[in-house]
mmCIF file of C-alpha atoms and ligand atoms in Angstrom:
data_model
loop_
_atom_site.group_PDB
_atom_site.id
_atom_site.type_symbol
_atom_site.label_atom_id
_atom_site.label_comp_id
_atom_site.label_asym_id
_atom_site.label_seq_id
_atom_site.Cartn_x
_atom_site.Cartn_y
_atom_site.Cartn_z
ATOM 1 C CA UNK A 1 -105.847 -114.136 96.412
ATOM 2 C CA UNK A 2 -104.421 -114.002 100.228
ATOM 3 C CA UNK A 3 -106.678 -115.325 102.698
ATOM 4 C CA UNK A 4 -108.107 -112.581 105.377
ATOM 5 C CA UNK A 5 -107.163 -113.530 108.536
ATOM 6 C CA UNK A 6 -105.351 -116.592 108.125
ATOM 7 C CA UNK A 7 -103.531 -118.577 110.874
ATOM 8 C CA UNK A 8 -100.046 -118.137 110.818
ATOM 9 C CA UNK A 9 -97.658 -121.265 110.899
ATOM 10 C CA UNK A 10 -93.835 -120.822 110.994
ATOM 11 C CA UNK A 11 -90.957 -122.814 111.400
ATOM 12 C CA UNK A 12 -87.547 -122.546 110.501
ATOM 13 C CA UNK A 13 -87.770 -124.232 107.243
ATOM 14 C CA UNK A 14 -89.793 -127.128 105.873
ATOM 15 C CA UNK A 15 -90.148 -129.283 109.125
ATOM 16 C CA UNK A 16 -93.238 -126.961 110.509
ATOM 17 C CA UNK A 17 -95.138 -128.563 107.010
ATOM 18 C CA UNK A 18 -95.629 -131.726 109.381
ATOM 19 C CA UNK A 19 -97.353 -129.872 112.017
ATOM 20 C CA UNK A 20 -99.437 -127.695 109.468
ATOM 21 C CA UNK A 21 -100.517 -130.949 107.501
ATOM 22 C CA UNK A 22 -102.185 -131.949 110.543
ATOM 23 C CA UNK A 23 -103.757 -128.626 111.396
ATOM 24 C CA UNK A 24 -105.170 -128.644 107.561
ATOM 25 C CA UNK A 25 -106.440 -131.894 108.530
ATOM 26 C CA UNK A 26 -108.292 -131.007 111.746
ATOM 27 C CA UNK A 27 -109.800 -127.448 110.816
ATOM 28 C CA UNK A 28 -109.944 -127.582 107.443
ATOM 29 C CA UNK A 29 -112.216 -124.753 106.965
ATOM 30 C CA UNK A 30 -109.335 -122.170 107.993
ATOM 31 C CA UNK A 31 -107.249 -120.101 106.427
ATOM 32 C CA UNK A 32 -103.357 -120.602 106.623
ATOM 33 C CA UNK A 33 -100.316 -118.817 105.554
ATOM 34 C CA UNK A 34 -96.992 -120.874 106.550
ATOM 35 C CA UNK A 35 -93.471 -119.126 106.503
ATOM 36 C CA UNK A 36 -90.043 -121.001 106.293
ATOM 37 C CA UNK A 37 -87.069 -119.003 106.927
ATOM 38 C CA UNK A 38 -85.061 -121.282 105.203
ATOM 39 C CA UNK A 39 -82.562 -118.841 104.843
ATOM 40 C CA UNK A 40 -81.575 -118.866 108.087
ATOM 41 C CA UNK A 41 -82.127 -122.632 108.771
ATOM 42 C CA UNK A 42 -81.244 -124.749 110.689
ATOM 43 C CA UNK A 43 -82.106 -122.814 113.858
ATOM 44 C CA UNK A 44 -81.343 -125.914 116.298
ATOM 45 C CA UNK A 45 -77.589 -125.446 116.206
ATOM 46 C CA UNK A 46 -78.093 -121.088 116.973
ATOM 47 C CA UNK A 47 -78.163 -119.540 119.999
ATOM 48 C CA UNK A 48 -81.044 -117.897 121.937
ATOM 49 C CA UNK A 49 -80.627 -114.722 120.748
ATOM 50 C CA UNK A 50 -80.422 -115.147 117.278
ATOM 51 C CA UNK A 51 -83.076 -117.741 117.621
ATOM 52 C CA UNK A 52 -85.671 -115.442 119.230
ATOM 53 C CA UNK A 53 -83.891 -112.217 117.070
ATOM 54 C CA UNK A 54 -85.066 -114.469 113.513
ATOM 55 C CA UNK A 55 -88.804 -115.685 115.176
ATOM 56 C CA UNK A 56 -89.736 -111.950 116.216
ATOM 57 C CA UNK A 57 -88.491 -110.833 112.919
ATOM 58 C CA UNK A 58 -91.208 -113.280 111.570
ATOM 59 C CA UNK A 59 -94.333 -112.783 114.096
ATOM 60 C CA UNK A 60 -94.110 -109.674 113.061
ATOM 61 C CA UNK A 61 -94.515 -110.332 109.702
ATOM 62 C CA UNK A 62 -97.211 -112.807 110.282
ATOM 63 C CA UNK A 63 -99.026 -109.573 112.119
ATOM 64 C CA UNK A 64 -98.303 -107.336 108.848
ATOM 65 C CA UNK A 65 -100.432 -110.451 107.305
ATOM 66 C CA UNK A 66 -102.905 -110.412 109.387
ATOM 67 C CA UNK A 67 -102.802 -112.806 111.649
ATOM 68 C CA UNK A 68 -104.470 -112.883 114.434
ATOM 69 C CA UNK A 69 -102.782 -116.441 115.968
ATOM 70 C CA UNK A 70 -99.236 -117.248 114.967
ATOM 71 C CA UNK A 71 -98.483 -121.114 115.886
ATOM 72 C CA UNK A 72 -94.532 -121.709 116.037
ATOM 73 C CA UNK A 73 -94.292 -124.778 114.479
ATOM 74 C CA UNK A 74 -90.740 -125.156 115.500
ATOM 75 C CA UNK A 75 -89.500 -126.470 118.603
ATOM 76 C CA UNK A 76 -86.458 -124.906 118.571
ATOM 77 C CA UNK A 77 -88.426 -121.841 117.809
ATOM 78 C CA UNK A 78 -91.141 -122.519 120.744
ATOM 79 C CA UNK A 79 -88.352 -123.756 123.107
ATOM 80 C CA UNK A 80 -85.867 -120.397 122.884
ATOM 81 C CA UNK A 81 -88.076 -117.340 121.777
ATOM 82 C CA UNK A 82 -92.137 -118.348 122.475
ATOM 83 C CA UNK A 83 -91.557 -117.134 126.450
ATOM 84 C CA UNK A 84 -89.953 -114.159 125.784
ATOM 85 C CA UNK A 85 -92.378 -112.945 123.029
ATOM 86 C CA UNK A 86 -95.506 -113.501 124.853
ATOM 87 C CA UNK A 87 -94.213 -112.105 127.989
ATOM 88 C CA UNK A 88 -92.541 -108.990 126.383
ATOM 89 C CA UNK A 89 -92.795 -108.435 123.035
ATOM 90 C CA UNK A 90 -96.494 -109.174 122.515
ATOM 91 C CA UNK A 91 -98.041 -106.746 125.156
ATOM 92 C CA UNK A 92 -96.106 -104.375 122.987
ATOM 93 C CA UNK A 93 -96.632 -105.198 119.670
ATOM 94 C CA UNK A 94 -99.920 -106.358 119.298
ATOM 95 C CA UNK A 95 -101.669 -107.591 122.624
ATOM 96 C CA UNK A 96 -104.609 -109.063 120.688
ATOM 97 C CA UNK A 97 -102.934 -111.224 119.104
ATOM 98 C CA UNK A 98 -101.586 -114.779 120.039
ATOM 99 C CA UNK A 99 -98.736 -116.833 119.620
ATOM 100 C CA UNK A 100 -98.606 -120.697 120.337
ATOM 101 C CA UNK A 101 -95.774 -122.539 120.228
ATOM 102 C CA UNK A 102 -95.698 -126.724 120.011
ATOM 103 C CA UNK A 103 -94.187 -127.697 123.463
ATOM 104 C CA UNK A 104 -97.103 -127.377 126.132
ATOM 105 C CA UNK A 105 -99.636 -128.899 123.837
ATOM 106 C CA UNK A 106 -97.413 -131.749 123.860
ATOM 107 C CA UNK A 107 -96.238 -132.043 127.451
ATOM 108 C CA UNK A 108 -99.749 -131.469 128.698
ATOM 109 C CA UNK A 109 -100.470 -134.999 127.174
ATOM 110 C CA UNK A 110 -97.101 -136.679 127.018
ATOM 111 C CA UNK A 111 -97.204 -138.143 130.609
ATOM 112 C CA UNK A 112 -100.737 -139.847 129.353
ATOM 113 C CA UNK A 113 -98.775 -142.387 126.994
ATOM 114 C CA UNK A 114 -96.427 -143.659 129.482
ATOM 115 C CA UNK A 115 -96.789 -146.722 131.611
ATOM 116 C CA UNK A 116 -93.064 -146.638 133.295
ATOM 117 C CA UNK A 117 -93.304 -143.131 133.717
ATOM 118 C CA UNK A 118 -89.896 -142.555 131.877
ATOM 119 C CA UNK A 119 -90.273 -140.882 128.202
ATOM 120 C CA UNK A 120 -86.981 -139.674 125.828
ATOM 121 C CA UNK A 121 -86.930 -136.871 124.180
ATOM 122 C CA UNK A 122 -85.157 -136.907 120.675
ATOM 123 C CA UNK A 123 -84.740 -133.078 119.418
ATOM 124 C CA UNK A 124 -82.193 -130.189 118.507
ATOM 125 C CA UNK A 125 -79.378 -129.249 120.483
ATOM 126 C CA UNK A 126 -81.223 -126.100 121.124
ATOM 127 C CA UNK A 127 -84.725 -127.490 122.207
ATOM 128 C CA UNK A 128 -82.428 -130.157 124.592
ATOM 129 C CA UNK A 129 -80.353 -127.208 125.962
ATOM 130 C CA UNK A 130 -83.197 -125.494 126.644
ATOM 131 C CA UNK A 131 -84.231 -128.032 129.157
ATOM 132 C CA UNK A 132 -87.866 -126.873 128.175
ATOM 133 C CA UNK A 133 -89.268 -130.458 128.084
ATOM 134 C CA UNK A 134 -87.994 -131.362 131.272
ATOM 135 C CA UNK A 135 -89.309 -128.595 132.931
ATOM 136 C CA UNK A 136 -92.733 -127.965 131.594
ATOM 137 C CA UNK A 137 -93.112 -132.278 131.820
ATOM 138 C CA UNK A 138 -91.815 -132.259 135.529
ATOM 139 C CA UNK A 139 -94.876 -129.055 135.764
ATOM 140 C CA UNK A 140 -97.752 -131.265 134.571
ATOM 141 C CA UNK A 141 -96.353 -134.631 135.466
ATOM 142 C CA UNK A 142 -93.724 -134.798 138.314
ATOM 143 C CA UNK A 143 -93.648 -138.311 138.445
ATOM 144 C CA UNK A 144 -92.050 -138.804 134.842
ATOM 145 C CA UNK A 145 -88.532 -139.530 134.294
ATOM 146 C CA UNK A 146 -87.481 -137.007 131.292
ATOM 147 C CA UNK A 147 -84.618 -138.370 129.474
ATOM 148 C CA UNK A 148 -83.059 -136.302 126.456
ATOM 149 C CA UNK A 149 -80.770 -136.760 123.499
ATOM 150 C CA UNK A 150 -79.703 -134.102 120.982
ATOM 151 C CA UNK A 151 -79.226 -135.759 117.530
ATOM 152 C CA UNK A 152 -77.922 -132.828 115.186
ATOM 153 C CA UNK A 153 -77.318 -134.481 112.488
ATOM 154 C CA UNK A 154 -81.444 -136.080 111.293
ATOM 155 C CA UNK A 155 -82.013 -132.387 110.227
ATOM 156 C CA UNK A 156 -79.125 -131.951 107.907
ATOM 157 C CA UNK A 157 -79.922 -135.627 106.777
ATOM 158 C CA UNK A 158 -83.668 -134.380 105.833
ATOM 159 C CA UNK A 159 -83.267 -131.422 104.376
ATOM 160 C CA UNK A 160 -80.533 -133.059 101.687
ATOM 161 C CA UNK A 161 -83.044 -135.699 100.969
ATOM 162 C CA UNK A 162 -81.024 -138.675 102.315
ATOM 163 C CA UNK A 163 -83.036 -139.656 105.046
ATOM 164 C CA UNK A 164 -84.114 -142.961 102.862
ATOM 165 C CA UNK A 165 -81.171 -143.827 101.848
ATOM 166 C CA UNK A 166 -78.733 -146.503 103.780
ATOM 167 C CA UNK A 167 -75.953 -143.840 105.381
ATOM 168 C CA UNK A 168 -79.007 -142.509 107.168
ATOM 169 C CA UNK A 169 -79.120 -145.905 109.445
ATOM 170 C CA UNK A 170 -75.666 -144.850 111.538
ATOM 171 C CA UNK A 171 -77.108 -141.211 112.793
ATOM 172 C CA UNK A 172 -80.426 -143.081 113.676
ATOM 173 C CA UNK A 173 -79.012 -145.676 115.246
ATOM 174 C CA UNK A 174 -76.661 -143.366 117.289
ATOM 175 C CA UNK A 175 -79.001 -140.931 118.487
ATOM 176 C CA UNK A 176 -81.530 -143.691 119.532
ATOM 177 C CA UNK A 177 -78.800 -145.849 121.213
ATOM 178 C CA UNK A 178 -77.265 -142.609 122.894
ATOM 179 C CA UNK A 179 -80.943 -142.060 124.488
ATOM 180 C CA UNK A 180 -81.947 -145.725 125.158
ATOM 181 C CA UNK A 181 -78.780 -146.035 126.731
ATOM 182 C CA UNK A 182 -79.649 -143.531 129.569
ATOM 183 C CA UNK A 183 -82.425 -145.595 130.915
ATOM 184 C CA UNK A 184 -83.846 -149.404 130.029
ATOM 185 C CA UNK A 185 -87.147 -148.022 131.185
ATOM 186 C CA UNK A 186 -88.131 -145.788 128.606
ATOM 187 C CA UNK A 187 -91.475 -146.864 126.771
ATOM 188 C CA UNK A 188 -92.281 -143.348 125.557
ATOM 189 C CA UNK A 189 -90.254 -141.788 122.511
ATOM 190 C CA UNK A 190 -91.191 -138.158 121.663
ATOM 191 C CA UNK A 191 -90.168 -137.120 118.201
ATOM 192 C CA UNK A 192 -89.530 -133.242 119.503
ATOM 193 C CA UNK A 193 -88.459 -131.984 116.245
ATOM 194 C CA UNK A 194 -90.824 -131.316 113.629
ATOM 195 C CA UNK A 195 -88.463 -132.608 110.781
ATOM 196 C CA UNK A 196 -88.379 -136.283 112.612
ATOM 197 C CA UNK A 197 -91.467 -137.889 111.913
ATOM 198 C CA UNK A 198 -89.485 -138.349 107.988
ATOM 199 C CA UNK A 199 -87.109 -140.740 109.530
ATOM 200 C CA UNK A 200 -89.786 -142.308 111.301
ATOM 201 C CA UNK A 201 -89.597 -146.089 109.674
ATOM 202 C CA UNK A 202 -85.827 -145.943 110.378
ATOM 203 C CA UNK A 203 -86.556 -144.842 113.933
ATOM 204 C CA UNK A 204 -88.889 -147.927 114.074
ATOM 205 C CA UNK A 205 -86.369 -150.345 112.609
ATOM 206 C CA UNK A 206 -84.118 -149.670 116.359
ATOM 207 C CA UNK A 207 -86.351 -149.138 118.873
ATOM 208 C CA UNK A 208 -88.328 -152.587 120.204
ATOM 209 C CA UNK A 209 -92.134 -152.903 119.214
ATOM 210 C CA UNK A 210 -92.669 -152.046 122.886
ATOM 211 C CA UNK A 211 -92.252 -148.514 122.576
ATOM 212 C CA UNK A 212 -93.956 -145.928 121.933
ATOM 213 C CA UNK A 213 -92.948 -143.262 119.384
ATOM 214 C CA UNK A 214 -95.235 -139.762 119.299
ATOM 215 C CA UNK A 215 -94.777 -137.635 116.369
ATOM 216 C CA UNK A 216 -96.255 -133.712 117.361
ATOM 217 C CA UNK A 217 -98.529 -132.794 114.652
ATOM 218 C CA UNK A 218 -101.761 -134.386 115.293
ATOM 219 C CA UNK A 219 -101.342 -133.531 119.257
ATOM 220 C CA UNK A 220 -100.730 -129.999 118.226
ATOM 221 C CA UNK A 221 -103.834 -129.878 115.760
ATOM 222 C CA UNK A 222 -106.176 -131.154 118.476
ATOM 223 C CA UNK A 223 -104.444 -128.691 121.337
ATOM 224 C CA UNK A 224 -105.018 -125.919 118.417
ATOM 225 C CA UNK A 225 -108.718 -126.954 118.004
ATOM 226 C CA UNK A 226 -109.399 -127.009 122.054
ATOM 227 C CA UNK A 227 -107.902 -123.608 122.096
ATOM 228 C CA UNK A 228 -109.790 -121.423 119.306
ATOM 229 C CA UNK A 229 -113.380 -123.526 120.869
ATOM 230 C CA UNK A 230 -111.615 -122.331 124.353
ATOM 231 C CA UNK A 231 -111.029 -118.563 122.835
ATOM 232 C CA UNK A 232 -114.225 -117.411 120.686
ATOM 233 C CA UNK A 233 -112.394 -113.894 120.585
ATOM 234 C CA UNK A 234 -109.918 -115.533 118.803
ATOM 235 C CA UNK A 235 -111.521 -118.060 116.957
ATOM 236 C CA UNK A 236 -113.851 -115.245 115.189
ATOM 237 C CA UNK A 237 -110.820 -113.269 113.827
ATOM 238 C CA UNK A 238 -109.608 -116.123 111.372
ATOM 239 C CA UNK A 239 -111.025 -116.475 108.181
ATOM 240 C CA UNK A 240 -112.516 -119.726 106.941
ATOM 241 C CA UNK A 241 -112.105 -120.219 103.263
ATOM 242 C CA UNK A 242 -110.191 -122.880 103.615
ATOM 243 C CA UNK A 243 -107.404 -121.431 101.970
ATOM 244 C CA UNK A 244 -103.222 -122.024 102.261
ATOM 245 C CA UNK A 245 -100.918 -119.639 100.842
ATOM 246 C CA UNK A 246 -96.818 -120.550 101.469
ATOM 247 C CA UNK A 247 -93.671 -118.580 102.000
ATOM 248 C CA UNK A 248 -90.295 -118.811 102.265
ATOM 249 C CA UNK A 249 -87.116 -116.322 102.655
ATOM 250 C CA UNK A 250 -84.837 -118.736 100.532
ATOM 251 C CA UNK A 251 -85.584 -119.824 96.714
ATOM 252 C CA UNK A 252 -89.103 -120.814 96.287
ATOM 253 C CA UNK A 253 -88.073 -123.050 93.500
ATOM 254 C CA UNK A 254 -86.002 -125.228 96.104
ATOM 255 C CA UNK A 255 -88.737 -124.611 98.897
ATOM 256 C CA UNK A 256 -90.986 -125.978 96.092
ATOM 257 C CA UNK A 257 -88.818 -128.923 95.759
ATOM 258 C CA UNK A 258 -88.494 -129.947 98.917
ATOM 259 C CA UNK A 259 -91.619 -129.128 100.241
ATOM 260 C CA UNK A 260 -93.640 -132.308 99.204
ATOM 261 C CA UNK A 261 -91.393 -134.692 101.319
ATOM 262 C CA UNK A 262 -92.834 -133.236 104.520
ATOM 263 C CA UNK A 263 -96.275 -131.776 102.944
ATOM 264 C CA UNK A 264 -96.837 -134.851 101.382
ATOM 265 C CA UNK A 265 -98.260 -132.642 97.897
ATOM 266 C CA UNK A 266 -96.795 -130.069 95.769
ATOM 267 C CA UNK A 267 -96.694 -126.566 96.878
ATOM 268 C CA UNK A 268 -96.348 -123.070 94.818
ATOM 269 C CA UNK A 269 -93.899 -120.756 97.384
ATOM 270 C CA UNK A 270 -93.892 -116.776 97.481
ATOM 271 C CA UNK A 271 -90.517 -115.184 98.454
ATOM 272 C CA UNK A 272 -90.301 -113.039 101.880
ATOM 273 C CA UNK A 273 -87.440 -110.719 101.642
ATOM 274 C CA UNK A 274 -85.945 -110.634 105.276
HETATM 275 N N1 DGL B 1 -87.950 -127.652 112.876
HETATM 276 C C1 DGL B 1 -87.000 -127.443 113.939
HETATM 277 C C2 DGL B 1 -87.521 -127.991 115.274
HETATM 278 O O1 DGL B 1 -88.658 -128.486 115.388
HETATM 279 C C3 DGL B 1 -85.649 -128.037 113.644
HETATM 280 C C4 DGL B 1 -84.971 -127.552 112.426
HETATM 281 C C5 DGL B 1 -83.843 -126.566 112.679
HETATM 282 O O2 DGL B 1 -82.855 -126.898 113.341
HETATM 283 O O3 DGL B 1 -83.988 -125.472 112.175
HETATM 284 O O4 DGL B 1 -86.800 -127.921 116.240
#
């Protein structure tokens, strides 16, 4: 059975199952239905408008569902199409309902971990075009240093399943060397894509003890709880059954697969024709 009113979670494949894992973990008592539009993955390497053309496509489904708060667990997702659906597309569509994306929650609290006041952003080439962390960090912390470094190739590595294995060290060790090398004074890594937390221990095994390295999904879970305490109007319109339901616009047998790397359990997919 579907739940009510769940929370809608959506990214453009499995890498929003990071973000929702910690969600699960903070309100358990919700409902949740998470989308992957694996079909059209990766989204990092797309341009703006097919990037907010795909996540309208899919708030609107999430709407069709139900749902009366639709968190883009994407950054890619949050970074090209969030602004432009809450500023035009939602007063249209459905003003009651909400759509939160995973960038402010984490540049509110970014500037908080640093003690140089110079952080690197590892992400897409989309989210780093988008220059959204730089700007909304300069907003809430002017001070901080923002330095960024695309690394298109970790999301390809993840979604074959050969982030373990040894060709995975050159990519790593690129993309961190590429951003290190931009500044000696960064002590603050942000992992700004939600597939990167999976290459975490290889991430570790280049960057000194002395940094820092913040993974999204437990900053967005807390952000998520502050809000719907923040929002009672909100808050009230999702069901609490504690109940997950996943889907997927590719093969559910491979989103089945896959989905346990980043879930961390086994999950039984529905297909979304879209
Ligand atoms: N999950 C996306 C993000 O956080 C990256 C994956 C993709 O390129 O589609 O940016």
């Amino acid at each position: 059975m579907l739940p009510t009113q769940p929370i809608g979670v959506f990214d453009s494949g499995y890498g929003g199952l990071t973000v929702l894992k910690d969600l699960i973990h903070k309100l358990p008592a919700y409902d949740f239905v998470y989308l992957g539009d694996n079909a059209r993955a990766p989204y990092g390497t797309r341009s703006f408008e097919s990037v907010y053309r795909y996540t309208l496509e899919c708030v609107q489904w999430f709407f069709k569902m139900d749902c009366p708060l639709v968190v883009l667990a994407c950054n890619t997702a949050s970074a090209k199409a969030l602004r432009t659906i809450q500023q035009n597309d939602l007063p249209n569509i459905n003003p009651n309902n909400r759509v939160l994306g995973v960038i402010r929650p984490t540049t509110e609290i970014i500037g908080t971990f640093t003690k140089t006041n110079n952080v690197g952003i590892l992400a897409t080439n989309g989210t780093v075009q988008s220059n959204s962390y730089k700007i909304e960090i300069e907003k809430f912390f002017p001070s901080v240093n923002v330095f960024q470094q695309a690394c298109p190739m970790w999301v390809p590595l993840i979604e074959n399943n050969e982030h373990n294995n040894a060709g995975a060290d050159y990519f790593v060790k690129e993309g961190i060397d590429k951003l290190l090398s931009q500044s000696r004074n960064i002590d603050t890594i942000l992992l700004a894509c939600t597939h990167y937390p999976l290459l975490r221990q290889k991430i570790e095994k280049y960057v000194s003890a002395d940094i820092k390295i913040i993974s999204q999904g437990e900053i967005v879970a807390n952000s998520l709880a502050d809000y719907l305490k923040r929002h009672p109007e909100i808050n009230e319109r999702c069901s609490k059954h504690g109940k997950v339901v996943f889907y997927t616009t590719d093969s559910t047998e491979d989103f089945d697969n896959h989905a346990a790397i980043f879930y961390g359990k086994t999950v039984k997919s529905n297909h979304l024709a879209i």
